[in-house]
PDB file of C-alpha atoms in Angstrom:
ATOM      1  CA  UNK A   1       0.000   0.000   0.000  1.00 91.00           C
ATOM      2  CA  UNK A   2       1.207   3.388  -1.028  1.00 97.00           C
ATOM      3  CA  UNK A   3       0.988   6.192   1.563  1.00 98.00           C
ATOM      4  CA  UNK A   4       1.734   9.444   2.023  1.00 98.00           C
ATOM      5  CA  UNK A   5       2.235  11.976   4.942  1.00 98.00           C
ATOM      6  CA  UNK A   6       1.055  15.555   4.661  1.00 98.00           C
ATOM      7  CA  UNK A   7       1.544  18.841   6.736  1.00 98.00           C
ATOM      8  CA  UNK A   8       0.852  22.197   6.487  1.00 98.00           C
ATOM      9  CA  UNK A   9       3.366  24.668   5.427  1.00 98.00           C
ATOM     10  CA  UNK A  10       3.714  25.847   9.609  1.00 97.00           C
ATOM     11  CA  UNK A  11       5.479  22.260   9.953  1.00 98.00           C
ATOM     12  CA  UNK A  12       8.909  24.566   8.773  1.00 97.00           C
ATOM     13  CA  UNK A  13      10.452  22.127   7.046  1.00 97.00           C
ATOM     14  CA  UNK A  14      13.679  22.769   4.533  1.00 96.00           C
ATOM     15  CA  UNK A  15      13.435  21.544   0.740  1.00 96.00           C
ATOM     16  CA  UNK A  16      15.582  19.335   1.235  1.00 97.00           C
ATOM     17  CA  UNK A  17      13.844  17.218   4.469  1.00 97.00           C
ATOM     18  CA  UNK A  18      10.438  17.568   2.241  1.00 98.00           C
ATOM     19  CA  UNK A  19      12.094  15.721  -0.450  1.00 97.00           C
ATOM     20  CA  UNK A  20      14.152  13.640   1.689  1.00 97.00           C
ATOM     21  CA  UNK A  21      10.814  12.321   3.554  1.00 97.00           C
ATOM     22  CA  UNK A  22       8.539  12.866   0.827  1.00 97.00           C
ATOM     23  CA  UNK A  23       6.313  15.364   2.843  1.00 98.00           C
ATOM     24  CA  UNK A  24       2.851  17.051   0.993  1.00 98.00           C
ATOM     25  CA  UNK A  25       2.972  20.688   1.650  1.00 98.00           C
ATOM     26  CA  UNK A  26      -0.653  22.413   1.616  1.00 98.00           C
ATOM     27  CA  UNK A  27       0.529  25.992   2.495  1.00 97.00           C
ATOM     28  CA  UNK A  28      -1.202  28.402   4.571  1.00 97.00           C
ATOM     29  CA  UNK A  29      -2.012  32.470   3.343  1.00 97.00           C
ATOM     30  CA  UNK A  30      -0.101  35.433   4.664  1.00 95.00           C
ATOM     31  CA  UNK A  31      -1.679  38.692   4.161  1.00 94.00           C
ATOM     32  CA  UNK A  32       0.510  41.965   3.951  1.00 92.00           C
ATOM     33  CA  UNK A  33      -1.541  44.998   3.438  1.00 88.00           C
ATOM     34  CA  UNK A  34      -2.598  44.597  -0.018  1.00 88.00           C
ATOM     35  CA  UNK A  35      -0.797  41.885  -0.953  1.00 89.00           C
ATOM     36  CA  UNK A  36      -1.229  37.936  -0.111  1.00 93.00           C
ATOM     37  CA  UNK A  37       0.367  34.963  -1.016  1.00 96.00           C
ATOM     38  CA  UNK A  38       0.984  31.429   0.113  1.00 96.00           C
ATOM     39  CA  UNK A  39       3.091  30.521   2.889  1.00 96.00           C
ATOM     40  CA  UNK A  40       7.079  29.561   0.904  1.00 94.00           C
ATOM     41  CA  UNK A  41       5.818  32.583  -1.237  1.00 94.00           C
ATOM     42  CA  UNK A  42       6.005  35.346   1.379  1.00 95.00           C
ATOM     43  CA  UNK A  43       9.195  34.674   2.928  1.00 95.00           C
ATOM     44  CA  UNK A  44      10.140  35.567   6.406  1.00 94.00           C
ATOM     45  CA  UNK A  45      12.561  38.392   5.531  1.00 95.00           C
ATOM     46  CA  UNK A  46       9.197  39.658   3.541  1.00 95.00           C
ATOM     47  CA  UNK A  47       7.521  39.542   7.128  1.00 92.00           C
ATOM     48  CA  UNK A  48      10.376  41.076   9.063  1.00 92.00           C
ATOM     49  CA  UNK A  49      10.836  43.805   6.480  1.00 93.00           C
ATOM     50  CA  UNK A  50       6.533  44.495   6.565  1.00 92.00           C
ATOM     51  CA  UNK A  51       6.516  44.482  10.334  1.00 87.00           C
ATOM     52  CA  UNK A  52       9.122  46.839  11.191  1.00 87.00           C
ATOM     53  CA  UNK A  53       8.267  49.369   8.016  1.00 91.00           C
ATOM     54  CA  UNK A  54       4.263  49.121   8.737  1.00 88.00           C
ATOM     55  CA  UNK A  55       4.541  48.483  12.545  1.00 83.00           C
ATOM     56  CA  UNK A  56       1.251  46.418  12.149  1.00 82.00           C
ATOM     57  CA  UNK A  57       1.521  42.262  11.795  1.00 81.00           C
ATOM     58  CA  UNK A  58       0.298  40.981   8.580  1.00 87.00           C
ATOM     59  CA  UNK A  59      -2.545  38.374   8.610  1.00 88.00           C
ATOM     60  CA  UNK A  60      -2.564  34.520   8.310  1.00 90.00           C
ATOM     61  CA  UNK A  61      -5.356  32.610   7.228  1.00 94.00           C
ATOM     62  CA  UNK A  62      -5.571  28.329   7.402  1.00 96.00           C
ATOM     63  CA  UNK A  63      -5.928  26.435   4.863  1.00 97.00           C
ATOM     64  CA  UNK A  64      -9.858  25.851   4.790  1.00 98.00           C
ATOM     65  CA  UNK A  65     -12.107  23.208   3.841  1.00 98.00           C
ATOM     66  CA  UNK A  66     -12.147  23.390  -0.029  1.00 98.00           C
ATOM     67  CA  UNK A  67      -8.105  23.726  -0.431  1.00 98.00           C
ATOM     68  CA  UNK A  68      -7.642  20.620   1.804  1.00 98.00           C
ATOM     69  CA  UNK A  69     -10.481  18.588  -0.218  1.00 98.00           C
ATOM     70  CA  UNK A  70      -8.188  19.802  -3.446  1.00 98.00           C
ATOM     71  CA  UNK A  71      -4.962  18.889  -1.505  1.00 98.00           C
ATOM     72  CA  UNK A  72      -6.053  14.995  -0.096  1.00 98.00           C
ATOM     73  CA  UNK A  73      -7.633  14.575  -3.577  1.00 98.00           C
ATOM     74  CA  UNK A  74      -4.613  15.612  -5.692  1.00 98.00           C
ATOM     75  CA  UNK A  75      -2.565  13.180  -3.020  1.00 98.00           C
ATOM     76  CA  UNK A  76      -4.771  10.430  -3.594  1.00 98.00           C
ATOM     77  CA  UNK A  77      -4.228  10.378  -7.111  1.00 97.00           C
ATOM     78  CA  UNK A  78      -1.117   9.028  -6.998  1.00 97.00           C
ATOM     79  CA  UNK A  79      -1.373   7.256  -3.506  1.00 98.00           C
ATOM     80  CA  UNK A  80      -3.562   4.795  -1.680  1.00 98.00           C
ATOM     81  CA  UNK A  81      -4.158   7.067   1.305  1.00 98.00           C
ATOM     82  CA  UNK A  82      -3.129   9.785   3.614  1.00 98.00           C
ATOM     83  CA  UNK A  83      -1.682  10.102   7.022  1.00 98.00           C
ATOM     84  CA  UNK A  84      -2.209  14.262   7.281  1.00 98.00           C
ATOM     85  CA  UNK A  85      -0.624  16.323  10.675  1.00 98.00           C
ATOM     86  CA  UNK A  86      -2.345  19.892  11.693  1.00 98.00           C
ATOM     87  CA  UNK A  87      -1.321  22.557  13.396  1.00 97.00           C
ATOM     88  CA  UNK A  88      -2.534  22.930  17.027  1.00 97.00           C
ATOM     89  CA  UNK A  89      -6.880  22.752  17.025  1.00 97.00           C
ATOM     90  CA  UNK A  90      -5.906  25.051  20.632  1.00 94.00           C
ATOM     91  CA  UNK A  91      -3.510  27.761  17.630  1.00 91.00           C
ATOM     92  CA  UNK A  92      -5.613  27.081  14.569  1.00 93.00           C
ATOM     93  CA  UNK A  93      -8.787  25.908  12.823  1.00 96.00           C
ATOM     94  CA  UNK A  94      -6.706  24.323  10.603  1.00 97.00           C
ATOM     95  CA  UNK A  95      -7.126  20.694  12.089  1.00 98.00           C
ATOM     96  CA  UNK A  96     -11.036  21.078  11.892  1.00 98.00           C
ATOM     97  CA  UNK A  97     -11.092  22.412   8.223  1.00 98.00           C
ATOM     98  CA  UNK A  98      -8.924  19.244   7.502  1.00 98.00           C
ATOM     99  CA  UNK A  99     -11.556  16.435   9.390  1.00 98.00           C
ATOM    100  CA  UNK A 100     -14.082  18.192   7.449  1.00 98.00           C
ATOM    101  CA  UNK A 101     -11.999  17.452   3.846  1.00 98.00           C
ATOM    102  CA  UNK A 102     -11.286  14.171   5.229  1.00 98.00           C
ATOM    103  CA  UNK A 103     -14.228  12.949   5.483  1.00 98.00           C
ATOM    104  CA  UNK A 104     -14.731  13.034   1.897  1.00 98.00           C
ATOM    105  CA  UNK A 105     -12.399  10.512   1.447  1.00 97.00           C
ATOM    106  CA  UNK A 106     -11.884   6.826   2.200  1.00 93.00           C
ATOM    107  CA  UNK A 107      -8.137   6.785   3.467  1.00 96.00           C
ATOM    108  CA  UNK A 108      -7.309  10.149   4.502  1.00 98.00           C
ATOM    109  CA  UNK A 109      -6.130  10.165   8.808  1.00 98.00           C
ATOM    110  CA  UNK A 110      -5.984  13.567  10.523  1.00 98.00           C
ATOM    111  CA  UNK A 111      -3.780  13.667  13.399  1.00 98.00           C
ATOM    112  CA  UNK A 112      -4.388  17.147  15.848  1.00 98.00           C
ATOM    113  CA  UNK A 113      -0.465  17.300  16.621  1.00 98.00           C
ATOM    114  CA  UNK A 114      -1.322  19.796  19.622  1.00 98.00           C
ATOM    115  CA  UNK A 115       2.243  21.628  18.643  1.00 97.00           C
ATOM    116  CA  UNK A 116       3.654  23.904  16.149  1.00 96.00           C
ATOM    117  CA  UNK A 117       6.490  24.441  13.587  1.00 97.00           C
ATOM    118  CA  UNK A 118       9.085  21.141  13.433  1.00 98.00           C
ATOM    119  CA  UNK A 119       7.210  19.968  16.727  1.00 98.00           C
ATOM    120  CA  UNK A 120       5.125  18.715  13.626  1.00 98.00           C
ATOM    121  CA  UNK A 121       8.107  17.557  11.751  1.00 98.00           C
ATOM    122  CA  UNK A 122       9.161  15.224  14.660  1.00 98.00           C
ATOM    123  CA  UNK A 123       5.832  13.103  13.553  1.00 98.00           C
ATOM    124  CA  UNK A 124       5.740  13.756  10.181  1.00 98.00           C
ATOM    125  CA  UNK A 125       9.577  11.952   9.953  1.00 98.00           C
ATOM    126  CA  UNK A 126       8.198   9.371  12.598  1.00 98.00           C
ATOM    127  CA  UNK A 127       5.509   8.787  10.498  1.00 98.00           C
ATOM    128  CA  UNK A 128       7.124   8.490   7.020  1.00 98.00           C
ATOM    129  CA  UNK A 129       9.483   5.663   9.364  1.00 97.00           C
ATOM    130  CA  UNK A 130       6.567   3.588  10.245  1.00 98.00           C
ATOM    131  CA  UNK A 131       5.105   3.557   6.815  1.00 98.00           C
ATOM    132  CA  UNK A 132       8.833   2.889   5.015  1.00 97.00           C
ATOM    133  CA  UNK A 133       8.800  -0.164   7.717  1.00 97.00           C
ATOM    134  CA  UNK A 134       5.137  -1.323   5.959  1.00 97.00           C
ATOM    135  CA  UNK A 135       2.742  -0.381   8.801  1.00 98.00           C
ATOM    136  CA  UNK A 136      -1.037   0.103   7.398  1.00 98.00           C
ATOM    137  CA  UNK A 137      -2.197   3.919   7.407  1.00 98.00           C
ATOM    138  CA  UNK A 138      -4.527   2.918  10.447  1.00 98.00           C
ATOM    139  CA  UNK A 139      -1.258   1.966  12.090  1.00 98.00           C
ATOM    140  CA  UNK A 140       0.715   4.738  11.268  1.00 98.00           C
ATOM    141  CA  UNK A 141      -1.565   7.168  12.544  1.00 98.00           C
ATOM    142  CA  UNK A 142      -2.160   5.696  15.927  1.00 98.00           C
ATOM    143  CA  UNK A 143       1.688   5.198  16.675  1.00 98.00           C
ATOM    144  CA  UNK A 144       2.214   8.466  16.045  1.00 98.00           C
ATOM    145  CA  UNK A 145      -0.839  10.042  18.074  1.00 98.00           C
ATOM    146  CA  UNK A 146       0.776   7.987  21.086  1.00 97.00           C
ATOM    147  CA  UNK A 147       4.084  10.437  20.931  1.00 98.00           C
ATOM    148  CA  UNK A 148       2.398  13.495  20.714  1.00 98.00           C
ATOM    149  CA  UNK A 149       1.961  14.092  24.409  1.00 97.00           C
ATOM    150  CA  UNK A 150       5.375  14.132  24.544  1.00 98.00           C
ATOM    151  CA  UNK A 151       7.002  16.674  22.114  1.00 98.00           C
ATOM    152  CA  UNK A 152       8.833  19.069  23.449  1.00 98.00           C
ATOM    153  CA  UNK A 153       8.847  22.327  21.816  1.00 97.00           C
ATOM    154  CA  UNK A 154       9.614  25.661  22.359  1.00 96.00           C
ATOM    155  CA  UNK A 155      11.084  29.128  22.092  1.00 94.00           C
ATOM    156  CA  UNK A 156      13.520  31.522  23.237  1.00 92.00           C
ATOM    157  CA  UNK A 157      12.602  35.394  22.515  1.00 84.00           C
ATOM    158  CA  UNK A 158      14.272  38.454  22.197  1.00 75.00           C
ATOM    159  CA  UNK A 159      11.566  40.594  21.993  1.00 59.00           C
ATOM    160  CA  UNK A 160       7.464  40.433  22.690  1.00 55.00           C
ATOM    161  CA  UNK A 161       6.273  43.135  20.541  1.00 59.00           C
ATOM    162  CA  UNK A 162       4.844  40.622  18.075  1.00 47.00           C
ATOM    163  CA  UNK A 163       3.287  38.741  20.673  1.00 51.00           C
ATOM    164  CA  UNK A 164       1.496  41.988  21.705  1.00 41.00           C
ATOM    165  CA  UNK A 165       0.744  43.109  18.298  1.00 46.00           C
ATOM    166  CA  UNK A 166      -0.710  39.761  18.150  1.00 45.00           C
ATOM    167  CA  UNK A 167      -3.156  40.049  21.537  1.00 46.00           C
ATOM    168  CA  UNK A 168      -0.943  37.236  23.537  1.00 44.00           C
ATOM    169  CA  UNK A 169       0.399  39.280  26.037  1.00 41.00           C
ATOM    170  CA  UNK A 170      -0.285  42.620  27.437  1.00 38.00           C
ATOM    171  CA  UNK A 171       0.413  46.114  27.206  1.00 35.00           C
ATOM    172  CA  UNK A 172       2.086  45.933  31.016  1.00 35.00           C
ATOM    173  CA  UNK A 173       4.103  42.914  30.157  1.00 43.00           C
ATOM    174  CA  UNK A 174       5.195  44.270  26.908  1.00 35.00           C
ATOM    175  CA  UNK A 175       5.968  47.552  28.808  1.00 36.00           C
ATOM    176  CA  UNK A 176       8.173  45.226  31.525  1.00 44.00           C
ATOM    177  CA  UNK A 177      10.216  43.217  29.041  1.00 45.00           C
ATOM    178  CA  UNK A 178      11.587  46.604  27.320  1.00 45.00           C
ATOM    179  CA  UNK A 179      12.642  48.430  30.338  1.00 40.00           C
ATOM    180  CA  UNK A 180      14.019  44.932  32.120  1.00 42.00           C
ATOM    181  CA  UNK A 181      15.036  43.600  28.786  1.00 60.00           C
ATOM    182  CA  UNK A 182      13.212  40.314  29.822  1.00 60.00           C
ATOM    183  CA  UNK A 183      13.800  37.538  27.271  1.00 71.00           C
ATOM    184  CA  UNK A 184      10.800  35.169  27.771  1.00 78.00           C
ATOM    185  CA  UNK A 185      11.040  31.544  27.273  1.00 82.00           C
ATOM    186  CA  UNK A 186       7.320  30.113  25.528  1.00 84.00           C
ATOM    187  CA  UNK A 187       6.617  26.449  26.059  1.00 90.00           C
ATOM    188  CA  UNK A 188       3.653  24.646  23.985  1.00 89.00           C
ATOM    189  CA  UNK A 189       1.786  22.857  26.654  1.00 90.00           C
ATOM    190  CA  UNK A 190      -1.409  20.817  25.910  1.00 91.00           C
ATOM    191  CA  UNK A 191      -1.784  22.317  22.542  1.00 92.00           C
ATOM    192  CA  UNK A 192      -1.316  26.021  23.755  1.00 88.00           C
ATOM    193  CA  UNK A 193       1.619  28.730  24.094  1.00 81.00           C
ATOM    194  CA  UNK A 194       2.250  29.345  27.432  1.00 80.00           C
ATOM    195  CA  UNK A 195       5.231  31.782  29.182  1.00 77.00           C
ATOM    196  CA  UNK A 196       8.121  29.530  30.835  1.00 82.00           C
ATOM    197  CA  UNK A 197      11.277  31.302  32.577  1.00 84.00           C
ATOM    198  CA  UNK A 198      12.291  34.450  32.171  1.00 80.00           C
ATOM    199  CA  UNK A 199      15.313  35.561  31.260  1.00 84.00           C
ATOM    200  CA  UNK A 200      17.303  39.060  30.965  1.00 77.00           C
ATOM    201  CA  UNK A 201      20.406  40.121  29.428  1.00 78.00           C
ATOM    202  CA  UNK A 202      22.283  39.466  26.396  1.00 82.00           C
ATOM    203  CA  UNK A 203      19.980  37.094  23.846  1.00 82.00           C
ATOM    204  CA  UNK A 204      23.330  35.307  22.532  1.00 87.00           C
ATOM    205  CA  UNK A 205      24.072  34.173  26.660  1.00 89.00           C
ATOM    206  CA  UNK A 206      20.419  34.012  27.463  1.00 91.00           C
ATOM    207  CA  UNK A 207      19.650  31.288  24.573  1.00 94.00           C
ATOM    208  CA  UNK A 208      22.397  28.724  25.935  1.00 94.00           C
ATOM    209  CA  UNK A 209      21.157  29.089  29.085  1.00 95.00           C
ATOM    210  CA  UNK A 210      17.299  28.525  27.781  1.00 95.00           C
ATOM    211  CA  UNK A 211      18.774  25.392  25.829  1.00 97.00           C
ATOM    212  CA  UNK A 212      20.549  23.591  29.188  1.00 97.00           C
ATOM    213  CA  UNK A 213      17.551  24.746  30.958  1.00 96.00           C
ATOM    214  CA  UNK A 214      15.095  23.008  28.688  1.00 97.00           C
ATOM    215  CA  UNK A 215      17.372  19.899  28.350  1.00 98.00           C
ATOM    216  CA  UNK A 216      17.702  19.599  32.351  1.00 97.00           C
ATOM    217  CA  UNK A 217      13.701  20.154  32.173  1.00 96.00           C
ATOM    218  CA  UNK A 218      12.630  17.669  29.421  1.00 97.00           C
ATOM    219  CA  UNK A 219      15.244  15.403  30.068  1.00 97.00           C
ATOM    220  CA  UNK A 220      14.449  12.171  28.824  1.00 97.00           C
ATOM    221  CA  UNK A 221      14.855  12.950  24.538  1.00 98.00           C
ATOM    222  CA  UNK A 222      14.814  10.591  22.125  1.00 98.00           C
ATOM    223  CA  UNK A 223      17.831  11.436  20.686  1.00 97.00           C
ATOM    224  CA  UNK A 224      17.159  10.219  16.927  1.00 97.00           C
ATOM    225  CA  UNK A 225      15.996  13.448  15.879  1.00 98.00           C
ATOM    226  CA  UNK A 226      15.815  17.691  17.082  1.00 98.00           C
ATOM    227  CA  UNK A 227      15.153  20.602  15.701  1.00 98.00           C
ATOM    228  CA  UNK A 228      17.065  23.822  15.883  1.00 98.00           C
ATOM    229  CA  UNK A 229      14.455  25.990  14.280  1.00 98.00           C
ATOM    230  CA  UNK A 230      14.570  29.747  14.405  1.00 97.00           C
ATOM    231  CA  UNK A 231      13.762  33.382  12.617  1.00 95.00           C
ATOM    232  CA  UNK A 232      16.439  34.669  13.138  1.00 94.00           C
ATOM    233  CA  UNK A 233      20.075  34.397  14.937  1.00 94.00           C
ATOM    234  CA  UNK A 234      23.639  34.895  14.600  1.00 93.00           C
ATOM    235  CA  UNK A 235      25.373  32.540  13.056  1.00 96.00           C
ATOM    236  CA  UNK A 236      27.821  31.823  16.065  1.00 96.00           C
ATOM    237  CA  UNK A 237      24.685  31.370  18.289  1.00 95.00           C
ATOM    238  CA  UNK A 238      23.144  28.603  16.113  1.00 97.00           C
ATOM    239  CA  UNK A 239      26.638  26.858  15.894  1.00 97.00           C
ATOM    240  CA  UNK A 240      27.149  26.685  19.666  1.00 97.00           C
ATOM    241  CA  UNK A 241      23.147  25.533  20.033  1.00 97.00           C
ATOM    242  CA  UNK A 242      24.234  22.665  17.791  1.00 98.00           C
ATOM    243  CA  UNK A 243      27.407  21.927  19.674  1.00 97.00           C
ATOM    244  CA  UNK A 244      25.361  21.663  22.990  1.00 97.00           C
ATOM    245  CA  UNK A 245      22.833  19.203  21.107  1.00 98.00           C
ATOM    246  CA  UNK A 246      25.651  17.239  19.559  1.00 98.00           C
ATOM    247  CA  UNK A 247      27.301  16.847  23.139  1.00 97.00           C
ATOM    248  CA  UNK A 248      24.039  15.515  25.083  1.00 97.00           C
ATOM    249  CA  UNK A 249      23.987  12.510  21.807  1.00 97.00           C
ATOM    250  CA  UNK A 250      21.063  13.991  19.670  1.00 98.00           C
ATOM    251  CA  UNK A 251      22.063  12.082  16.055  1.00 97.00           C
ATOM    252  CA  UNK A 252      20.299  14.043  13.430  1.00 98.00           C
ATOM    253  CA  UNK A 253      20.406  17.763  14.316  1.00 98.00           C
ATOM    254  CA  UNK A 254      18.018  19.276  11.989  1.00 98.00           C
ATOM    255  CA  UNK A 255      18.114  23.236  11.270  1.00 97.00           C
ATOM    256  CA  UNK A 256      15.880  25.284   9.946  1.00 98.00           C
ATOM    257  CA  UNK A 257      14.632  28.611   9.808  1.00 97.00           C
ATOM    258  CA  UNK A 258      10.865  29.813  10.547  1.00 97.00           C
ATOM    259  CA  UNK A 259       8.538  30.150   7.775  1.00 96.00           C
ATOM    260  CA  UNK A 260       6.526  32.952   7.119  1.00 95.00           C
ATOM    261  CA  UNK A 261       3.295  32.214   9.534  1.00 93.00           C
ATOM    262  CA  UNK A 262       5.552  30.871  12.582  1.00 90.00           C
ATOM    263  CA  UNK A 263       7.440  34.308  12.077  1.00 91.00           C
ATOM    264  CA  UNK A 264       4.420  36.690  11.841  1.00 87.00           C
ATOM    265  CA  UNK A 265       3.394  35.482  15.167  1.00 82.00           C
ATOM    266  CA  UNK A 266       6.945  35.137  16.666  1.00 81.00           C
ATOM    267  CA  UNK A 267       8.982  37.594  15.373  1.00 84.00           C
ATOM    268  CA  UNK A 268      12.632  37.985  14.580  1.00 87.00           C
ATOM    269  CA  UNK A 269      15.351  36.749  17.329  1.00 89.00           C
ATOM    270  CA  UNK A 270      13.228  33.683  18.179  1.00 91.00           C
ATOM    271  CA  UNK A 271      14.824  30.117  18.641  1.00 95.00           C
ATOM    272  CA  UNK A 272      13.860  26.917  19.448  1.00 97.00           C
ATOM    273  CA  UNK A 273      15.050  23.097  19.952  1.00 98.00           C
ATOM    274  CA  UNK A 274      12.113  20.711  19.594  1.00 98.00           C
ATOM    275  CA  UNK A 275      12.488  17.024  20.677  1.00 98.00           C
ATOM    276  CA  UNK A 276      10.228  13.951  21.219  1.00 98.00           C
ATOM    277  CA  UNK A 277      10.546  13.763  25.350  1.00 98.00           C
ATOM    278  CA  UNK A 278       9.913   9.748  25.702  1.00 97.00           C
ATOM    279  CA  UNK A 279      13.477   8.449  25.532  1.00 94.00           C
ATOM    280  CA  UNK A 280      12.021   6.525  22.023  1.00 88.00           C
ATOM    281  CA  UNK A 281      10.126   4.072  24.585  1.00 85.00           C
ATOM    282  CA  UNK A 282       7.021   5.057  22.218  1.00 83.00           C
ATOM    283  CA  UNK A 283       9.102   4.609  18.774  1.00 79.00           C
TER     284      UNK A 283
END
């Protein structure tokens, strides 16, 4: 049996991993001003450069019923069915808009990964695994569901003014983290964002300590696979992040930069490791 796995464009994946695992792309729509465009159309630097010229966030808008229905159908034309991960229900209606599409079909699964960016990617590649070892779709998607209480994901920010452009935190917060310079850590917990430690200083010091913080947290990885995935950051910053990761054992240490939706709603000078927290008991 032929099957494929499918994401939306917020899963942040490179070219190269889409190719590598074979991953369907449906993209999502950014809206600047007058202009829109699909998600790997608008870029991030296009978000970056709106944001601090307009001083207004663009828009995003999920993928709804009728482009999934378009998207599973195109799939199934060349495969026997479809194992598809959303975005968050708790960040998006994304994950409903796909049930919806889904049901239209005979073999299409919808898995609510309750996480964002290449939390997603940790069970898309898990996923394209189980079904390169022969599991049945049915399979596949229940595996999967079982690790998804325990990815690990989140952030490391320089700055909250997209977070208050974007209603998620206040005017008082917002107010506090430019006068302290407060560099908040965001965790995804149960499908939502929610503020972890704070931290103040210098963003290149603060994100190593937010890294051996989070790894002394969530310390039971499976260390097949993490993400490095960020907006924006020095180059020097992302190759010390990796040398930490490469010292506690992680094998594949997969980078990649924020696409255009993650960014309008994180900003620039935002990075993240993401990691499946079960030791690969689950795998």
């Amino acid at each position: 049996m032929k099957i494929a796995v499918s994401a939306e464009s917020t899963v942040d994946l490179t070219p190269e991993i889409i190719e590598k695992y074979d991953v369907k792309i449906v993209p999502f729509t950014v809206i600047l001003g007058d202009k829109s465009g699909y998600d790997g159309e608008i870029t991030s630097d296009e978000i970056i450069s709106f944001v601090n010229e307009h001083k207004i966030l663009p828009k995003t808008s999920a993928v709804n019923e009728e482009q999934y229905t378009e998207h599973f159908s195109k799939i199934l034309g060349e495969y026997d069915a479809v194992v598809h991960f959303s975005l968050s229900s708790e960040l998006s209606a994304a994950y409903g808009n796909a049930v919806k599409a889904a049901a239209k079909f005979k073999n299409v699964f919808v898995a609510d990964s309750r996480t964002l960016s290449t939390g997603i990617a940790l069970l898309v590649i898990y996923a394209k695994k189980l079904i390169d070892k022969g599991l049945s779709p049915q399979e596949v998607y229940e595996k999967t569901c079982r690790r998804i209480p325990y990815v690990q994901a989140s952030f490391e920010l320089k700055r909250v003014d997209y977070l208050y452009k974007g209603g998620r935190c206040s005017a008082l917060a917002l107010l506090g983290a430019n006068l302290f310079k407060i560099r908040p850590q965001i965790i995804l917990k149960e499908g939502r964002m929610i503020a972890g430690k704070k931290y103040r200083g210098n963003f290149e010091h603060v994100v190593k300590n937010y890294v051996r913080d989070i790894l002394e947290q969530f310390d039971n990885p499976d260390k097949e696979e993490v993400f490095l995935t960020y907006t924006t950051a020095n180059p020097q910053t992302l190759a010390e992040v990796r040398e930490i990761l490469k010292e506690r054992g992680f094998k594949n240490i997969n980078v990649t930069r924020a696409g255009a939706t993650i960014t309008s709603h994180c900003g620039e000078d935002c990075l993240g490791i993401l990691y499946i927290n079960d030791g690969g008991k689950n795998a």
